[in-house]
Amino acid sequence: MKTLKTILTAFLLLQTVVSFGQTKEETIEWLKEKIKKHAVGSEESFTRVEIITVSPCEISYKEVYKDGNYHHEQFDPSSSVWEGKTGSGLLRAKAGAVIKATNTSWNNRILYISEKAIHLNGVPDIAERFAKALNHLATFCQNKKETF
C-alpha cells in the first residue's frame, strides 16, 4: 500500500511539473499571431506583415506599407528582461536599446530603441502579456550569455 501511495504521489507531482507553462512552440505560435495583430501600425497604412523569424534568440518581422516602403524590427528576446504595463500599450526592454529598427522611408537609417508601441486593439493587458511571452521564450535561448 505504501508503494502504491509513493507511485501515485510521484505520478501526480510529475503531471504537475509537466503542466506548468507553455512550451517553446506554443509561445512562438502565440507571438506570431499577436505580432500580426498588435505589434504593427494601423491597417490603413500597411498592406501586410511578414514574420521573418520568431525563435528564442531572434524575432524579426517587417511591415510593408502601401507606398512600397517598409519598417523592419529585429531583436533577441534573451538580450533583456521585458516589461509591459497594462493599458499603456508600451513594451519596454529593461536593458536599454536592444531593438534594431530600419525603415526605408528613413533612408534605411538604423535606430536602436528600447520601447515598442503595442496596439491594444481591445486587449488592455496585451503589452504585459507580450512581456511575459518574450521573457518565457528567452529561457529557451541556448546562446544566452552568462552573467560572469
PDB file of C-alpha atoms in Angstrom, residues 16-127:
ATOM      1  CA  THR A  16       2.052  18.985 -12.086  1.00  0.00           C
ATOM      2  CA  VAL A  17       5.583  19.795 -13.294  1.00  0.00           C
ATOM      3  CA  VAL A  18       4.723  18.941 -16.898  1.00  0.00           C
ATOM      4  CA  SER A  19       1.563  21.063 -16.918  1.00  0.00           C
ATOM      5  CA  PHE A  20       3.252  24.346 -15.873  1.00  0.00           C
ATOM      6  CA  GLY A  21       3.840  26.980 -18.534  1.00  0.00           C
ATOM      7  CA  GLN A  22       3.663  26.982 -22.273  1.00  0.00           C
ATOM      8  CA  THR A  23       6.042  25.058 -24.480  1.00  0.00           C
ATOM      9  CA  LYS A  24       8.535  26.854 -26.681  1.00  0.00           C
ATOM     10  CA  GLU A  25       6.423  26.026 -29.746  1.00  0.00           C
ATOM     11  CA  GLU A  26       3.206  27.324 -28.139  1.00  0.00           C
ATOM     12  CA  THR A  27       4.950  30.551 -27.151  1.00  0.00           C
ATOM     13  CA  ILE A  28       6.336  31.043 -30.668  1.00  0.00           C
ATOM     14  CA  GLU A  29       2.910  30.483 -32.243  1.00  0.00           C
ATOM     15  CA  TRP A  30       1.272  32.890 -29.759  1.00  0.00           C
ATOM     16  CA  LEU A  31       3.858  35.576 -30.533  1.00  0.00           C
ATOM     17  CA  LYS A  32       3.489  35.154 -34.308  1.00  0.00           C
ATOM     18  CA  GLU A  33      -0.261  35.602 -34.027  1.00  0.00           C
ATOM     19  CA  LYS A  34      -0.029  38.600 -31.698  1.00  0.00           C
ATOM     20  CA  ILE A  35       2.774  40.338 -33.623  1.00  0.00           C
ATOM     21  CA  LYS A  36       0.495  40.464 -36.665  1.00  0.00           C
ATOM     22  CA  LYS A  37      -2.388  41.830 -34.606  1.00  0.00           C
ATOM     23  CA  HIS A  38      -0.732  44.107 -32.027  1.00  0.00           C
ATOM     24  CA  ALA A  39       2.912  44.933 -32.857  1.00  0.00           C
ATOM     25  CA  VAL A  40       2.330  46.838 -36.067  1.00  0.00           C
ATOM     26  CA  GLY A  41       0.821  50.135 -37.165  1.00  0.00           C
ATOM     27  CA  SER A  42      -2.702  50.750 -38.371  1.00  0.00           C
ATOM     28  CA  GLU A  43      -4.046  48.639 -41.206  1.00  0.00           C
ATOM     29  CA  GLU A  44      -4.776  51.804 -43.206  1.00  0.00           C
ATOM     30  CA  SER A  45      -1.041  52.396 -43.641  1.00  0.00           C
ATOM     31  CA  PHE A  46       0.383  48.944 -44.476  1.00  0.00           C
ATOM     32  CA  THR A  47      -0.517  46.105 -46.790  1.00  0.00           C
ATOM     33  CA  ARG A  48       0.935  43.149 -44.928  1.00  0.00           C
ATOM     34  CA  VAL A  49       3.122  41.939 -42.090  1.00  0.00           C
ATOM     35  CA  GLU A  50       5.888  39.477 -42.891  1.00  0.00           C
ATOM     36  CA  ILE A  51       7.100  37.370 -39.994  1.00  0.00           C
ATOM     37  CA  ILE A  52      10.720  36.646 -40.859  1.00  0.00           C
ATOM     38  CA  THR A  53      11.636  34.645 -37.778  1.00  0.00           C
ATOM     39  CA  VAL A  54      10.378  34.026 -34.264  1.00  0.00           C
ATOM     40  CA  SER A  55      12.755  31.949 -32.179  1.00  0.00           C
ATOM     41  CA  PRO A  56      14.119  32.045 -28.631  1.00  0.00           C
ATOM     42  CA  CYS A  57      17.158  34.035 -29.782  1.00  0.00           C
ATOM     43  CA  GLU A  58      15.717  36.210 -32.547  1.00  0.00           C
ATOM     44  CA  ILE A  59      12.484  37.895 -33.533  1.00  0.00           C
ATOM     45  CA  SER A  60      12.328  39.656 -36.875  1.00  0.00           C
ATOM     46  CA  TYR A  61       9.339  40.999 -38.787  1.00  0.00           C
ATOM     47  CA  LYS A  62       8.558  43.561 -41.433  1.00  0.00           C
ATOM     48  CA  GLU A  63       5.558  45.816 -42.079  1.00  0.00           C
ATOM     49  CA  VAL A  64       5.171  46.538 -45.780  1.00  0.00           C
ATOM     50  CA  TYR A  65       3.427  49.863 -46.397  1.00  0.00           C
ATOM     51  CA  LYS A  66       1.064  50.715 -49.236  1.00  0.00           C
ATOM     52  CA  ASP A  67       3.584  53.158 -50.708  1.00  0.00           C
ATOM     53  CA  GLY A  68       6.194  50.380 -51.071  1.00  0.00           C
ATOM     54  CA  ASN A  69       8.269  51.370 -48.030  1.00  0.00           C
ATOM     55  CA  TYR A  70       8.683  49.028 -45.107  1.00  0.00           C
ATOM     56  CA  HIS A  71       9.564  49.044 -41.433  1.00  0.00           C
ATOM     57  CA  HIS A  72      11.697  46.168 -40.138  1.00  0.00           C
ATOM     58  CA  GLU A  73      12.327  45.302 -36.488  1.00  0.00           C
ATOM     59  CA  GLN A  74      14.765  42.710 -35.204  1.00  0.00           C
ATOM     60  CA  PHE A  75      15.808  41.781 -31.678  1.00  0.00           C
ATOM     61  CA  ASP A  76      16.983  38.984 -29.418  1.00  0.00           C
ATOM     62  CA  PRO A  77      14.351  38.302 -26.732  1.00  0.00           C
ATOM     63  CA  SER A  78      17.067  36.969 -24.417  1.00  0.00           C
ATOM     64  CA  SER A  79      19.057  40.240 -24.544  1.00  0.00           C
ATOM     65  CA  SER A  80      16.883  41.893 -21.915  1.00  0.00           C
ATOM     66  CA  VAL A  81      14.155  41.452 -19.364  1.00  0.00           C
ATOM     67  CA  TRP A  82      10.894  42.759 -20.809  1.00  0.00           C
ATOM     68  CA  GLU A  83       8.109  44.633 -19.085  1.00  0.00           C
ATOM     69  CA  GLY A  84       4.729  45.825 -20.264  1.00  0.00           C
ATOM     70  CA  LYS A  85       2.263  47.994 -18.445  1.00  0.00           C
ATOM     71  CA  THR A  86      -1.420  47.095 -18.596  1.00  0.00           C
ATOM     72  CA  GLY A  87      -3.406  49.699 -20.504  1.00  0.00           C
ATOM     73  CA  SER A  88      -0.320  51.601 -21.684  1.00  0.00           C
ATOM     74  CA  GLY A  89       0.362  49.792 -24.923  1.00  0.00           C
ATOM     75  CA  LEU A  90       4.106  50.076 -24.291  1.00  0.00           C
ATOM     76  CA  LEU A  91       6.571  47.184 -24.218  1.00  0.00           C
ATOM     77  CA  ARG A  92       9.967  48.078 -22.763  1.00  0.00           C
ATOM     78  CA  ALA A  93      13.349  46.363 -22.575  1.00  0.00           C
ATOM     79  CA  LYS A  94      14.855  46.964 -19.123  1.00  0.00           C
ATOM     80  CA  ALA A  95      18.400  46.638 -20.509  1.00  0.00           C
ATOM     81  CA  GLY A  96      18.082  49.610 -22.826  1.00  0.00           C
ATOM     82  CA  ALA A  97      18.174  49.872 -26.610  1.00  0.00           C
ATOM     83  CA  VAL A  98      18.027  46.322 -27.913  1.00  0.00           C
ATOM     84  CA  ILE A  99      15.510  46.552 -30.788  1.00  0.00           C
ATOM     85  CA  LYS A 100      17.070  47.291 -34.187  1.00  0.00           C
ATOM     86  CA  ALA A 101      14.584  49.218 -36.337  1.00  0.00           C
ATOM     87  CA  THR A 102      15.094  50.022 -40.021  1.00  0.00           C
ATOM     88  CA  ASN A 103      12.645  51.906 -42.201  1.00  0.00           C
ATOM     89  CA  THR A 104      13.015  52.571 -45.924  1.00  0.00           C
ATOM     90  CA  SER A 105      11.275  55.930 -45.533  1.00  0.00           C
ATOM     91  CA  TRP A 106      14.129  56.885 -43.148  1.00  0.00           C
ATOM     92  CA  ASN A 107      16.640  56.240 -45.982  1.00  0.00           C
ATOM     93  CA  ASN A 108      17.379  52.867 -44.341  1.00  0.00           C
ATOM     94  CA  ARG A 109      18.754  54.588 -41.250  1.00  0.00           C
ATOM     95  CA  ILE A 110      19.040  52.161 -38.347  1.00  0.00           C
ATOM     96  CA  LEU A 111      17.731  53.083 -34.918  1.00  0.00           C
ATOM     97  CA  TYR A 112      18.245  51.130 -31.715  1.00  0.00           C
ATOM     98  CA  ILE A 113      15.279  51.502 -29.418  1.00  0.00           C
ATOM     99  CA  SER A 114      14.243  50.161 -26.031  1.00  0.00           C
ATOM    100  CA  GLU A 115      10.490  50.670 -26.288  1.00  0.00           C
ATOM    101  CA  LYS A 116       7.926  49.246 -28.655  1.00  0.00           C
ATOM    102  CA  ALA A 117       4.375  50.502 -29.059  1.00  0.00           C
ATOM    103  CA  ILE A 118       1.879  47.671 -28.803  1.00  0.00           C
ATOM    104  CA  HIS A 119      -1.515  48.419 -30.304  1.00  0.00           C
ATOM    105  CA  LEU A 120      -4.131  47.386 -27.740  1.00  0.00           C
ATOM    106  CA  ASN A 121      -6.883  46.539 -30.223  1.00  0.00           C
ATOM    107  CA  GLY A 122      -9.333  45.949 -27.382  1.00  0.00           C
ATOM    108  CA  VAL A 123      -6.905  43.927 -25.239  1.00  0.00           C
ATOM    109  CA  PRO A 124      -5.792  46.250 -22.399  1.00  0.00           C
ATOM    110  CA  ASP A 125      -3.203  43.844 -20.933  1.00  0.00           C
ATOM    111  CA  ILE A 126      -1.553  42.851 -24.243  1.00  0.00           C
ATOM    112  CA  ALA A 127       1.751  44.687 -23.551  1.00  0.00           C
TER     113      ALA A 127
END
